[in-house]
Short mmCIF file of C-alpha atoms and ligand atoms in Angstrom, two decimals:
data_model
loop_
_atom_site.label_atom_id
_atom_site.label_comp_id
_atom_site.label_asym_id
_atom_site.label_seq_id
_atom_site.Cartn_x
_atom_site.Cartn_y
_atom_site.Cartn_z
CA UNK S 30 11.19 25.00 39.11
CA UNK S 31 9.63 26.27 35.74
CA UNK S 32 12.76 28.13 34.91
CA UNK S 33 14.47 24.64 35.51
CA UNK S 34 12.11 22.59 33.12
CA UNK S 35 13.00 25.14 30.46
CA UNK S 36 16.66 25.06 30.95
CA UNK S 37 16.31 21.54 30.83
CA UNK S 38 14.10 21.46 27.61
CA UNK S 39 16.93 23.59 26.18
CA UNK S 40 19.65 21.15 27.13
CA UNK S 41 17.78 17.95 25.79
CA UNK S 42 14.44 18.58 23.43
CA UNK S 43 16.77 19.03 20.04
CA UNK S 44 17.32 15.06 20.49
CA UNK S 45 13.75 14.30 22.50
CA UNK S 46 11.19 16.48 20.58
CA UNK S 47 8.77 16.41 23.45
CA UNK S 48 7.28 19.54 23.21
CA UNK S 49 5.37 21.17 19.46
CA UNK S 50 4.58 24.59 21.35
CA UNK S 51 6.10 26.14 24.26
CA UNK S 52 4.32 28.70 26.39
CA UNK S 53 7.87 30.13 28.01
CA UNK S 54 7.16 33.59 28.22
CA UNK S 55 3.20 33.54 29.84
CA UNK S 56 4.96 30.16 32.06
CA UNK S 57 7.56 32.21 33.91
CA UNK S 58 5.37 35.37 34.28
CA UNK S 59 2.88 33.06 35.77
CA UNK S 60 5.89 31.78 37.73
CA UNK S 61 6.66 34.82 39.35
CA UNK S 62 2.99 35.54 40.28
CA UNK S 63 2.79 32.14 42.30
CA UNK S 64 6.26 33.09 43.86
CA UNK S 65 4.72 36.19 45.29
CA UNK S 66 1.75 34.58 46.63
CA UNK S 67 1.21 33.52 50.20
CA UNK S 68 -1.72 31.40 49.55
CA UNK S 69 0.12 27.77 48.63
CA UNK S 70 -2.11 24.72 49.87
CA UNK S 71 -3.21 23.59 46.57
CA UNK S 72 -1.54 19.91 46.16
CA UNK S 73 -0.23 20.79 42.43
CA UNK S 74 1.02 24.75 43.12
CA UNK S 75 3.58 25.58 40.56
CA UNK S 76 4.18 22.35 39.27
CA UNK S 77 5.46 22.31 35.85
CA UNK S 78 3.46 20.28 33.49
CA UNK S 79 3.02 19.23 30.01
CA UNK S 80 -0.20 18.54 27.72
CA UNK S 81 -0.76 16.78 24.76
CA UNK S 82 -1.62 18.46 22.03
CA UNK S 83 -5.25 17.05 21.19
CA UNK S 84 -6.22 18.77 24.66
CA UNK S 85 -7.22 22.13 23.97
CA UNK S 86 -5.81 24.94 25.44
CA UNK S 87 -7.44 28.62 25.24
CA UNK S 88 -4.62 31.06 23.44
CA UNK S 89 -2.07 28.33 23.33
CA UNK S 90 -1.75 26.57 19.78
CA UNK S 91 -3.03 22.64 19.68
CA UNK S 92 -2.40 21.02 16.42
CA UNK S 93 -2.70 17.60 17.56
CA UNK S 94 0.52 17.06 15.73
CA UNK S 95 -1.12 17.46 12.64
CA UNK S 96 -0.43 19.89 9.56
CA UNK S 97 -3.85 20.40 9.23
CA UNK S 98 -4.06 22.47 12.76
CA UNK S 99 -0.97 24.32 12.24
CA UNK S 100 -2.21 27.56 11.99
CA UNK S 101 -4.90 26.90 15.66
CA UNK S 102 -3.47 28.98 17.23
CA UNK S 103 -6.03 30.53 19.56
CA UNK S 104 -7.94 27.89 20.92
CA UNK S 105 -11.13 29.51 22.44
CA UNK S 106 -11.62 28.09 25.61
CA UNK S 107 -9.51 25.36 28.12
CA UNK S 108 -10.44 21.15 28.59
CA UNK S 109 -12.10 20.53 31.79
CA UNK S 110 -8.54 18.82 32.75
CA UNK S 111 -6.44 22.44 32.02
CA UNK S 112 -8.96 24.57 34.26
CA UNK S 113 -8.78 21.89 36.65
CA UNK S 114 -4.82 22.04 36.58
CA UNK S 115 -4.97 25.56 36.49
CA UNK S 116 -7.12 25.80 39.48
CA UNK S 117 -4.38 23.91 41.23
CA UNK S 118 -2.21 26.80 40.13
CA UNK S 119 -0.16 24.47 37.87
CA UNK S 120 1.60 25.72 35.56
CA UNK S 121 1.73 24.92 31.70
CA UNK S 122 4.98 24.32 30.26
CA UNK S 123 3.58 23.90 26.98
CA UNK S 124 2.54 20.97 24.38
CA UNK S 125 3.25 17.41 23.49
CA UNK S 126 3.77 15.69 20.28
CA UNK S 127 2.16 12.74 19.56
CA UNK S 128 0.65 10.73 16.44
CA UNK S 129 -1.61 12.73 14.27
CA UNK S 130 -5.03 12.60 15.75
CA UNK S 131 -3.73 9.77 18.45
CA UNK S 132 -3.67 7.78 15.67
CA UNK S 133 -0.31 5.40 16.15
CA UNK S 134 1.94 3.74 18.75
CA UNK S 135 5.54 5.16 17.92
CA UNK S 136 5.18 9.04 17.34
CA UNK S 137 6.29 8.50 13.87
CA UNK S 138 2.81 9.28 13.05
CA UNK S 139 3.22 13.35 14.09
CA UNK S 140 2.95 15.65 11.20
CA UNK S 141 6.43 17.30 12.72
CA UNK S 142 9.83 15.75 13.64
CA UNK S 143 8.71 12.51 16.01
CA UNK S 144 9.56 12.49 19.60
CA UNK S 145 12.42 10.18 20.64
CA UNK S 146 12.74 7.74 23.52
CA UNK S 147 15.15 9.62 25.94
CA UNK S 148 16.78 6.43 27.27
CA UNK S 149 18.19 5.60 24.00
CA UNK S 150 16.97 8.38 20.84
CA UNK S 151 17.30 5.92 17.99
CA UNK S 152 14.49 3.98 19.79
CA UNK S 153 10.79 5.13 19.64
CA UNK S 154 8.85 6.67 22.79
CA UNK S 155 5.94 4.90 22.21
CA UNK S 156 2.29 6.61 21.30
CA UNK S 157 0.56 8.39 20.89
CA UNK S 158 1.37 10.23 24.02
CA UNK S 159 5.55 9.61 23.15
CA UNK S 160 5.95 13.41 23.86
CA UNK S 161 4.11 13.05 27.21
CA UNK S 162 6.32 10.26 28.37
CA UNK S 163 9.30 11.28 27.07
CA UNK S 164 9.18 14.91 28.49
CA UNK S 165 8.44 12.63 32.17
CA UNK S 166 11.24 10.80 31.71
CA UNK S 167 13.82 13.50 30.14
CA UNK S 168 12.62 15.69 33.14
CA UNK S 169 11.47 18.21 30.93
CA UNK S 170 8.36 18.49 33.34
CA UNK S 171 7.57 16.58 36.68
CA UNK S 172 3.61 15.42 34.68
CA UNK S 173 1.90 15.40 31.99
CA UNK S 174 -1.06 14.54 30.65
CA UNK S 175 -1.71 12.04 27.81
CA UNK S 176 -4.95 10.38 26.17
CA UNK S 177 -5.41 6.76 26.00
CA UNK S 178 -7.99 5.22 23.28
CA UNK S 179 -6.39 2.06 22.66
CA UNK S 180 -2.88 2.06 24.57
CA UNK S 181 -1.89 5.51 23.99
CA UNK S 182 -0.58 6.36 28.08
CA UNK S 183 0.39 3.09 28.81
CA UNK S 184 2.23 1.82 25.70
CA UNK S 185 4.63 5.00 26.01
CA UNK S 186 4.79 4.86 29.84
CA UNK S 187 6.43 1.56 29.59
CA UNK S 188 8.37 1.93 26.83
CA UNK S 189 9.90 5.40 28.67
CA UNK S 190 9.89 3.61 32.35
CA UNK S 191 7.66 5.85 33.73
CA UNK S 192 3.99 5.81 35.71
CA UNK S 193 0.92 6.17 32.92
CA UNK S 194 -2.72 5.78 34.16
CA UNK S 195 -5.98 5.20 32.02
CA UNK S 196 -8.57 5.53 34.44
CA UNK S 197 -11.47 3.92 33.83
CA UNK S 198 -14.15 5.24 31.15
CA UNK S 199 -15.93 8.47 32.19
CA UNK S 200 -13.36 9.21 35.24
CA UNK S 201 -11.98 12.17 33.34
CA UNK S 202 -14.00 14.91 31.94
CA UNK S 203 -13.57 14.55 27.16
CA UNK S 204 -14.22 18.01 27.63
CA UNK S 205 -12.08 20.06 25.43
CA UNK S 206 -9.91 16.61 23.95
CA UNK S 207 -10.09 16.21 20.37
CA UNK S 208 -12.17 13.44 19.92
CA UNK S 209 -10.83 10.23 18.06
CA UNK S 210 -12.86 7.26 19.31
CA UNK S 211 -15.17 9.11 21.51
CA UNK S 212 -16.69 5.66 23.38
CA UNK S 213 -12.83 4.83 24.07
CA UNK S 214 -10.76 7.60 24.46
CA UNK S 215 -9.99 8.85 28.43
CA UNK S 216 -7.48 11.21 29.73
CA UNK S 217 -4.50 10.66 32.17
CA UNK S 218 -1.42 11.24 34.31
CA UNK S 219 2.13 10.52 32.82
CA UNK S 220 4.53 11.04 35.89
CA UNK S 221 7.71 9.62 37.48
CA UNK S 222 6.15 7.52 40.33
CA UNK S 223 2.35 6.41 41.73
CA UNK S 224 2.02 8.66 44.60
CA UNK S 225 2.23 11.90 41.86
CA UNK S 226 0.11 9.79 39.36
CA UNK S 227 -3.03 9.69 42.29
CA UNK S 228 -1.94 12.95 43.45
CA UNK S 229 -3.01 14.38 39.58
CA UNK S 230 -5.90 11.99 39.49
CA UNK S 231 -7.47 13.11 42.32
CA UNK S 232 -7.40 16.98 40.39
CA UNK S 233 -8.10 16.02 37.08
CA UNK S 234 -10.86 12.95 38.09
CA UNK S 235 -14.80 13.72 38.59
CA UNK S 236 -17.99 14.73 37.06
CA UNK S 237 -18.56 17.55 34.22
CA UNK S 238 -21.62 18.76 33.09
CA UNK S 239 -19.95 19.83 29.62
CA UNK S 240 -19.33 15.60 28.81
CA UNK S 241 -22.41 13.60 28.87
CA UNK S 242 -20.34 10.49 29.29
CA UNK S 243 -18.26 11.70 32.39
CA UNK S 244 -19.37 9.52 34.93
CA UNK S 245 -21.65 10.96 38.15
CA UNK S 246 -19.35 9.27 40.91
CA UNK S 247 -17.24 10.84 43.90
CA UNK S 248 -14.03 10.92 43.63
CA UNK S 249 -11.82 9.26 46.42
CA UNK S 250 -8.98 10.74 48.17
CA UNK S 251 -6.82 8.50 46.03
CA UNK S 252 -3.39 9.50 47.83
CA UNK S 253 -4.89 7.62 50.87
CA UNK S 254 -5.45 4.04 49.10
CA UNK S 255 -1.12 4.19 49.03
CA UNK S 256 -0.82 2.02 52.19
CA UNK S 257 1.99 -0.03 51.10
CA UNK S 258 -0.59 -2.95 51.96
CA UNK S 259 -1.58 -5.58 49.30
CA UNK S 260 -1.97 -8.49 52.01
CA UNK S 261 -4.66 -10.73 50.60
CA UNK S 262 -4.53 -8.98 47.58
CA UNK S 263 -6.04 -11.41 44.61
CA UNK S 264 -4.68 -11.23 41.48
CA UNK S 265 -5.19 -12.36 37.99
CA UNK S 266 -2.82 -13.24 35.29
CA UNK S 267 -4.19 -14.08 31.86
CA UNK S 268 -2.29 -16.99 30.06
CA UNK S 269 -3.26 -14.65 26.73
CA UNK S 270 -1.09 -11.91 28.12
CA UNK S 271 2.03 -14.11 28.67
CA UNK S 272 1.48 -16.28 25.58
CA UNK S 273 3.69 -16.44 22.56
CA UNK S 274 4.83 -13.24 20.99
CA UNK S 275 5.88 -11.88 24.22
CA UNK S 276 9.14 -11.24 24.53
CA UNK S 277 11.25 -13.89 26.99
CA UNK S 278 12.54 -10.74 28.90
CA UNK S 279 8.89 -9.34 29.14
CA UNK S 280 7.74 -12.23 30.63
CA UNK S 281 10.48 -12.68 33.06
CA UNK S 282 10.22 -9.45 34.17
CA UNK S 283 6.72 -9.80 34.86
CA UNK S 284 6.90 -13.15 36.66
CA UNK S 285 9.58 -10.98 39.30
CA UNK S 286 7.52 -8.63 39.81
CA UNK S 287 4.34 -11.36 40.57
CA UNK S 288 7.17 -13.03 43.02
CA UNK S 289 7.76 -9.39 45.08
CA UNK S 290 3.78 -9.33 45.31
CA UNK S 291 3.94 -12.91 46.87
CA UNK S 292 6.49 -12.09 49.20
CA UNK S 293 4.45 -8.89 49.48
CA UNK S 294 1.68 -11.51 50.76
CA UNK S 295 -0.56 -11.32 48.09
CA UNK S 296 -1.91 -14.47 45.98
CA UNK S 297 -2.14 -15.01 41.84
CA UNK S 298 -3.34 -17.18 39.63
CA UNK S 299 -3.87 -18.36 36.09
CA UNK S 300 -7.08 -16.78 34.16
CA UNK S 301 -8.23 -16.81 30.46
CA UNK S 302 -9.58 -13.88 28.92
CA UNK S 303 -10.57 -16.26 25.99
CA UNK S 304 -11.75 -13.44 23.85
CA UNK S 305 -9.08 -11.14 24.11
CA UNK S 306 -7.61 -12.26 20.65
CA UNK S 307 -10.13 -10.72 18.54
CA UNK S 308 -9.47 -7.18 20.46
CA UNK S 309 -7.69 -5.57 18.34
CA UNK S 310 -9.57 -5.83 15.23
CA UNK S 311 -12.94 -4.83 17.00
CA UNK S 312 -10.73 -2.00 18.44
CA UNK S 313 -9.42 -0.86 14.93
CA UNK S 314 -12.71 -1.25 13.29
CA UNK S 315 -15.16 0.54 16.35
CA UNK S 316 -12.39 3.49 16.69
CA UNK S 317 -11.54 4.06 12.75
CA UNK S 318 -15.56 3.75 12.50
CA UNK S 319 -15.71 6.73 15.47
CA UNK S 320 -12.65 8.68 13.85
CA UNK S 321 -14.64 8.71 10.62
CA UNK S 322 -16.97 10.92 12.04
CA UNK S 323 -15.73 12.90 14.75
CA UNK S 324 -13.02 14.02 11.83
CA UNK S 325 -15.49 15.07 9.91
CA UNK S 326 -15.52 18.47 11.11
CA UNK S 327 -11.94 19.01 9.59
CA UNK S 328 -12.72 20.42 6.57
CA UNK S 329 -10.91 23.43 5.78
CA UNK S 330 -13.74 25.80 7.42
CA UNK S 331 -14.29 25.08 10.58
CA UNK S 332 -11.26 24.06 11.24
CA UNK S 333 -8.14 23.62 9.42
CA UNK S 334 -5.56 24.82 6.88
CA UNK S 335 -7.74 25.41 3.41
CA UNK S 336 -6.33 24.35 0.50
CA UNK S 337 -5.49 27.36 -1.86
CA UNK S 338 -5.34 25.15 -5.20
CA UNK S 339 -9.67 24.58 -5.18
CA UNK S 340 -12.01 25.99 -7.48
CA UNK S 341 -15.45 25.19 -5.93
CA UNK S 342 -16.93 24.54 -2.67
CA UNK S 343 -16.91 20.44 -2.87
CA UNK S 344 -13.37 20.53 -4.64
CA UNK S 345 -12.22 22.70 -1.42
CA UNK S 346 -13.34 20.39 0.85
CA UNK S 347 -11.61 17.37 -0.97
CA UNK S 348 -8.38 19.47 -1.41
CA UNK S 349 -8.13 20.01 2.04
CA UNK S 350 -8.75 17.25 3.83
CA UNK S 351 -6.29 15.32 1.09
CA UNK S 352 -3.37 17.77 1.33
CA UNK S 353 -4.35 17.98 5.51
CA UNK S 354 -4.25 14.66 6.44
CA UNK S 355 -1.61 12.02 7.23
CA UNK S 356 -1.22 8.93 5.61
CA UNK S 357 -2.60 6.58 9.29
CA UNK S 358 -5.45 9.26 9.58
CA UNK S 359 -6.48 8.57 5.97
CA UNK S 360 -6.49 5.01 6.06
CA UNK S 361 -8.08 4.92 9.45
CA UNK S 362 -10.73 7.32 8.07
CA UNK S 363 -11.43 5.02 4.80
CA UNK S 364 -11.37 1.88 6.95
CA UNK S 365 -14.00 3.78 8.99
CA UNK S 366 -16.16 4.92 6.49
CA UNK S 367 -16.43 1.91 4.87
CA UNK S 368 -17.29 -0.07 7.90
CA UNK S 369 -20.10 2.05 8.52
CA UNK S 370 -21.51 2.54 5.03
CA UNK S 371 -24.91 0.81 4.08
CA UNK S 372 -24.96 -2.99 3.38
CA UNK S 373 -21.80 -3.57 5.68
CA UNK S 374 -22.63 -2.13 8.81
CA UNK S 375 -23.45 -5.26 10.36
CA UNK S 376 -21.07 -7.54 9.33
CA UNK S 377 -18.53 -5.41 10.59
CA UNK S 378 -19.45 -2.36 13.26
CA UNK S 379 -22.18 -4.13 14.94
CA UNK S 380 -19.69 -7.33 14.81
CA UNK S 381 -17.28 -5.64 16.81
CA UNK S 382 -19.50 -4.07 19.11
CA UNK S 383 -20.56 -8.02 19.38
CA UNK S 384 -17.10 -8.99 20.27
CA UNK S 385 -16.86 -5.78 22.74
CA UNK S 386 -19.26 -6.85 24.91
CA UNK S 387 -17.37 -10.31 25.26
CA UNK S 388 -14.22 -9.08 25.94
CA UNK S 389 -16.27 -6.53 29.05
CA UNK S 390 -17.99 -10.05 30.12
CA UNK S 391 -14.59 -11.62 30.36
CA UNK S 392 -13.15 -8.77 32.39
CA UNK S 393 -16.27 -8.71 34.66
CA UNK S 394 -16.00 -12.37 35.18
CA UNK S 395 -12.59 -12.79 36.49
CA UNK S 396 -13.59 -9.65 38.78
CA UNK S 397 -16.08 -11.57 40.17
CA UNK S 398 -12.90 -13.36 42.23
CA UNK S 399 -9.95 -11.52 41.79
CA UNK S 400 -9.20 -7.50 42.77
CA UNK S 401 -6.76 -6.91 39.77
CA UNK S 402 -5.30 -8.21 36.58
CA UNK S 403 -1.67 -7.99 36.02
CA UNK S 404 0.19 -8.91 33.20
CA UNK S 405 3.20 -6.73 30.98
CA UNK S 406 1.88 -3.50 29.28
CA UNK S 407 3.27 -4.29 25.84
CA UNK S 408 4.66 -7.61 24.28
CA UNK S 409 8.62 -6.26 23.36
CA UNK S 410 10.46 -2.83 24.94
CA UNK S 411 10.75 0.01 22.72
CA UNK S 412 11.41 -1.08 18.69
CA UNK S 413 13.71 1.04 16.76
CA UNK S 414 12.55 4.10 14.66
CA UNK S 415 11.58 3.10 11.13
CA UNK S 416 11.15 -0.63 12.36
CA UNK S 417 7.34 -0.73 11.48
CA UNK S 418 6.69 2.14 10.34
CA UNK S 419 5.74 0.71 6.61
CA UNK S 420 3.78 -2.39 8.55
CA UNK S 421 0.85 -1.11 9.93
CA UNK S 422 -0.36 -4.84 11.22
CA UNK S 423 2.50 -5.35 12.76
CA UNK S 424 2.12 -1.58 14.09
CA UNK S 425 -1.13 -2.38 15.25
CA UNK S 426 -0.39 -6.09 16.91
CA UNK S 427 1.87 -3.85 19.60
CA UNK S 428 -1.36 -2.15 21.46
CA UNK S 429 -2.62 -6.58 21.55
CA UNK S 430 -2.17 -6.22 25.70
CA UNK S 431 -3.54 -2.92 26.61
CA UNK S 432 -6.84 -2.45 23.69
CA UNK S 433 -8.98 -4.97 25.86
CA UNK S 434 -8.78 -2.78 28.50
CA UNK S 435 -9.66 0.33 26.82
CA UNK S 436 -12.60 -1.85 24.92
CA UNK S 437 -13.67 -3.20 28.90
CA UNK S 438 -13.32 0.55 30.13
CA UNK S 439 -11.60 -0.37 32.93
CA UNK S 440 -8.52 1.51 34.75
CA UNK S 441 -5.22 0.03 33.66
CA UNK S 442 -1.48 1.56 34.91
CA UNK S 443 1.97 0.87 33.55
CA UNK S 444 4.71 0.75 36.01
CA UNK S 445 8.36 0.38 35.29
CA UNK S 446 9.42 -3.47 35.79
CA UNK S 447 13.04 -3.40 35.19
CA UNK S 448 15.03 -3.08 31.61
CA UNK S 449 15.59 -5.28 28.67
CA UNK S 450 19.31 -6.38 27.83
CA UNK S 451 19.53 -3.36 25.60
CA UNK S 452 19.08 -1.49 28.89
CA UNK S 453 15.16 -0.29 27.63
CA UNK S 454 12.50 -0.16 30.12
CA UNK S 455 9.86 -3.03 30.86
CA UNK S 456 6.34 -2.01 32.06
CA UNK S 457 3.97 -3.97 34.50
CA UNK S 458 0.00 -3.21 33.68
CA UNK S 459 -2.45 -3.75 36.55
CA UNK S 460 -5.61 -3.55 35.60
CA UNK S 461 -9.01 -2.73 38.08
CA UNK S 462 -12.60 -3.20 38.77
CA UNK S 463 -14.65 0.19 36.93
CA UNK S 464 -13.94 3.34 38.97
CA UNK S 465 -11.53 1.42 41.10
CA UNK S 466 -8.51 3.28 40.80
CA UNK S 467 -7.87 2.84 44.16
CA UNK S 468 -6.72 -0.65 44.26
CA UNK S 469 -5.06 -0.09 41.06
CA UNK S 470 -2.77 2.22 43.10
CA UNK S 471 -2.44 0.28 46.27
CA UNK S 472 -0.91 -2.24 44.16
CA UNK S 473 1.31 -0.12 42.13
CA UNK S 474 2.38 1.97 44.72
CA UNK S 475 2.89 -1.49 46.98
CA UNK S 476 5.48 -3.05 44.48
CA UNK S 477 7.00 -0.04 42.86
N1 LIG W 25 -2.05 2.52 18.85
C1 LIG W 25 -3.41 2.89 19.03
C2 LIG W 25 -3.95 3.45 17.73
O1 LIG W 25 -3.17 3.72 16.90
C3 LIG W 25 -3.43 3.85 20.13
C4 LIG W 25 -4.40 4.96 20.04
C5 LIG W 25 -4.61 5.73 21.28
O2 LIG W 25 -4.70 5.16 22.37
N2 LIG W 25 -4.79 7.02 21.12
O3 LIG W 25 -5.12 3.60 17.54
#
């Protein structure tokens, strides 16, 4: 199997650019080990998998697609997730680009050459986690895992037509991910159908000491929720998330799949989430405020590539942070900083924390009747490279469907719903009550 993922990484990654590091050599000696053993009831053994590149791996370089991590390449220590995978004798194919610092929704953002959607390569994967998706869907590896702060497994599930879970907040251990938007960001599966996505849940899910925000709750046998059962099943569909701006094919796409649930005997209905259209500028204001400081560490000492051109201490600092960063990190780190600096704190950050707490309340209100929410994942199929590239509001308007959810901290999955005209997957998002992946995955598994 891992000799197959790398013959197949040979035959298609030139186009795809999936993978920024690959760990061939310690992969297939690893390989060989598991082939010898007789001990093989672990759910994942010798899987081949794939991790993004803002999850840190101990001797195995994570740049998290930035210039300004090129040279870490000896990561100290493992993420929670990658001793949990390696527990489950998985084994690490190697790492996925992505936007700088998560930091975009088309890959375009990565510091190398972006990652390309492998059902058509002059499209865009998605992002951030475009290399996770796209190595799913190129069969590079049979998982991965991404990180989703504001769209970032979801957005490039669909637009790849594969299986992305964000579980809910504090599911997954943060443990060892490079933090963006710490109060947002969650790890998750990327993988070709539901059953493999709760399969990986189930390994990577539970409570760690190391991450004072992973939550203290048991995790479920989630395999067992997959009854193929969604009788009585009460869903939600929020006229905001098939409103204008969604694409005709989007929308028809999702009204098939709502008809296969009906005949599926399950029930839906109209909701509002009224406050959903302010979402995504409390999202880009709360996480550029939260990148502002948790990239504050990047400084050319602790970590980073130092610029050689500085003369004293402060200068050094400057330098290399300038020369370092990306274009999207730097504006997301100005916007940040100036939302938090004296005088405009609360007009803006406590604003959007404001508006955060609405768009929960909404969420928490329509679970008051309904077991899940189900609209599309994102408004259009994959855009073309270069397409927005220079827009970042338009850029940004593309994560409208799937930011509440991340601002909520609820679970949300993206499931392929059929293709556009230009033969480009569609992705359904059903979205659950906190810490109940479960029913997110009866339903998925039900109509996939
Ligand atoms: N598009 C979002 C952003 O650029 C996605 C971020 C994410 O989920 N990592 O912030």
């Amino acid at each position: 199997l891992v000799e197959t993922s790398y013959q197949r990484i040979k035959e298609v990654d030139g186009d795809v650019h999936a993978f920024l590091t690959l760990n061939e050599e310690q992969a297939i000696a690893y390989a060989k080990q598991l082939d010898e053993s007789s001990e093989r009831n672990k759910s994942l053994f010798g899987m081949p998998a794939g991790v993004k590149d803002n999850i840190v791996t101990k001797a195995l370089r994570t740049t998290c697609a930035s210039q300004f991590l090129d040279n870490f390449n000896d990561p100290l220590y493992n993420a929670t997730v990658v001793e949990k995978l390696n527990n489950e004798q998985v084994v690490t194919i190697g790492k996925l680009n992505m936007d700088e610092f998560a930091m975009g929704s088309s890959n375009e953002n990565s510091s190398y050459e972006p990652t390309r959607n492998p059902w058509n390569t002059d499209y865009v994967p998605g992002g951030s986690s475009g290399g996770s998706a796209a190595s799913v869907a190129a069969g590079e590896v049979l998982f991965s895992l991404g990180s989703d702060t504001g769209g970032s497994i979801r957005q490039p599930a669909a637009f790849c037509g594969v299986v992305g879970l964000k579980p809910t907040y504090g599911r997954v251990s943060r443990f060892g991910l490079v933090a963006f938007a710490s109060s947002l960001d969650q790890i998750g599966p990327i993988t070709r159908n539901v059953e493999d996505n709760a399969r990986v849940l189930e390994v990577i899910a539970g409570h760690d000491p190391m991450d004072s925000t992973s939550a203290d709750v048991e995790v479920p046998a989630y395999t067992e929720a997959l009854t193929g059962d969604v009788r009585g099943l009460k869903i939600a569909v929020p006229k905001e998330y098939l409103a204008e701006g969604v694409d005709p094919e989007v929308k028809q796409s999702v009204l098939e799949a709502l008809k296969v649930y009906e005949s599926l005997g399950a029930t839906w209905e109209e909701v509002s989430l009224p406050h959903s259209k302010y979402a995504v500028a409390a999202y880009y204001l709360l996480s550029s405020s939260e990148a502002s400081a948790n990239l504050a560490r990047f400084d050319g000492v602790r970590y980073g590539v130092r610029s050689e051109n500085a003369d004293n201490m402060i200068d050094m600092f400057k330098k290399s942070r300038s020369e370092g960063f990306g274009e999207e990190v730097k504006r997301r780190i100005m916007l940040g900083t100036f939302a938090l600096s004296s005088g405009y704190y609360d007009a803006y950050y406590k604003k959007a924390q404001k508006v955060r707490t609405l768009i929960k309340n909404d969420f928490d209100s329509i679970f008051e009747t309904y077991d899940v929410v189900i609209g599309p994942t994102t408004p259009t199929p994959a855009f073309k490279i270069g397409e927005k590239v220079d827009d970042p509001l338009t850029m940004y308007a593309n994560d409208i469907i799937t930011i509440p959810v991340n601002l909520a901290g609820v679970p949300g999955i993206s499931v392929p719903c059929g293709f556009s005209e230009k033969g480009l997957p569609i992705g359904l998002q059903i979205i659950g009550k906190h810490f109940d992946e479960n029913t997110v995955f009866r339903a998925a598994h039900a109509y996939e």
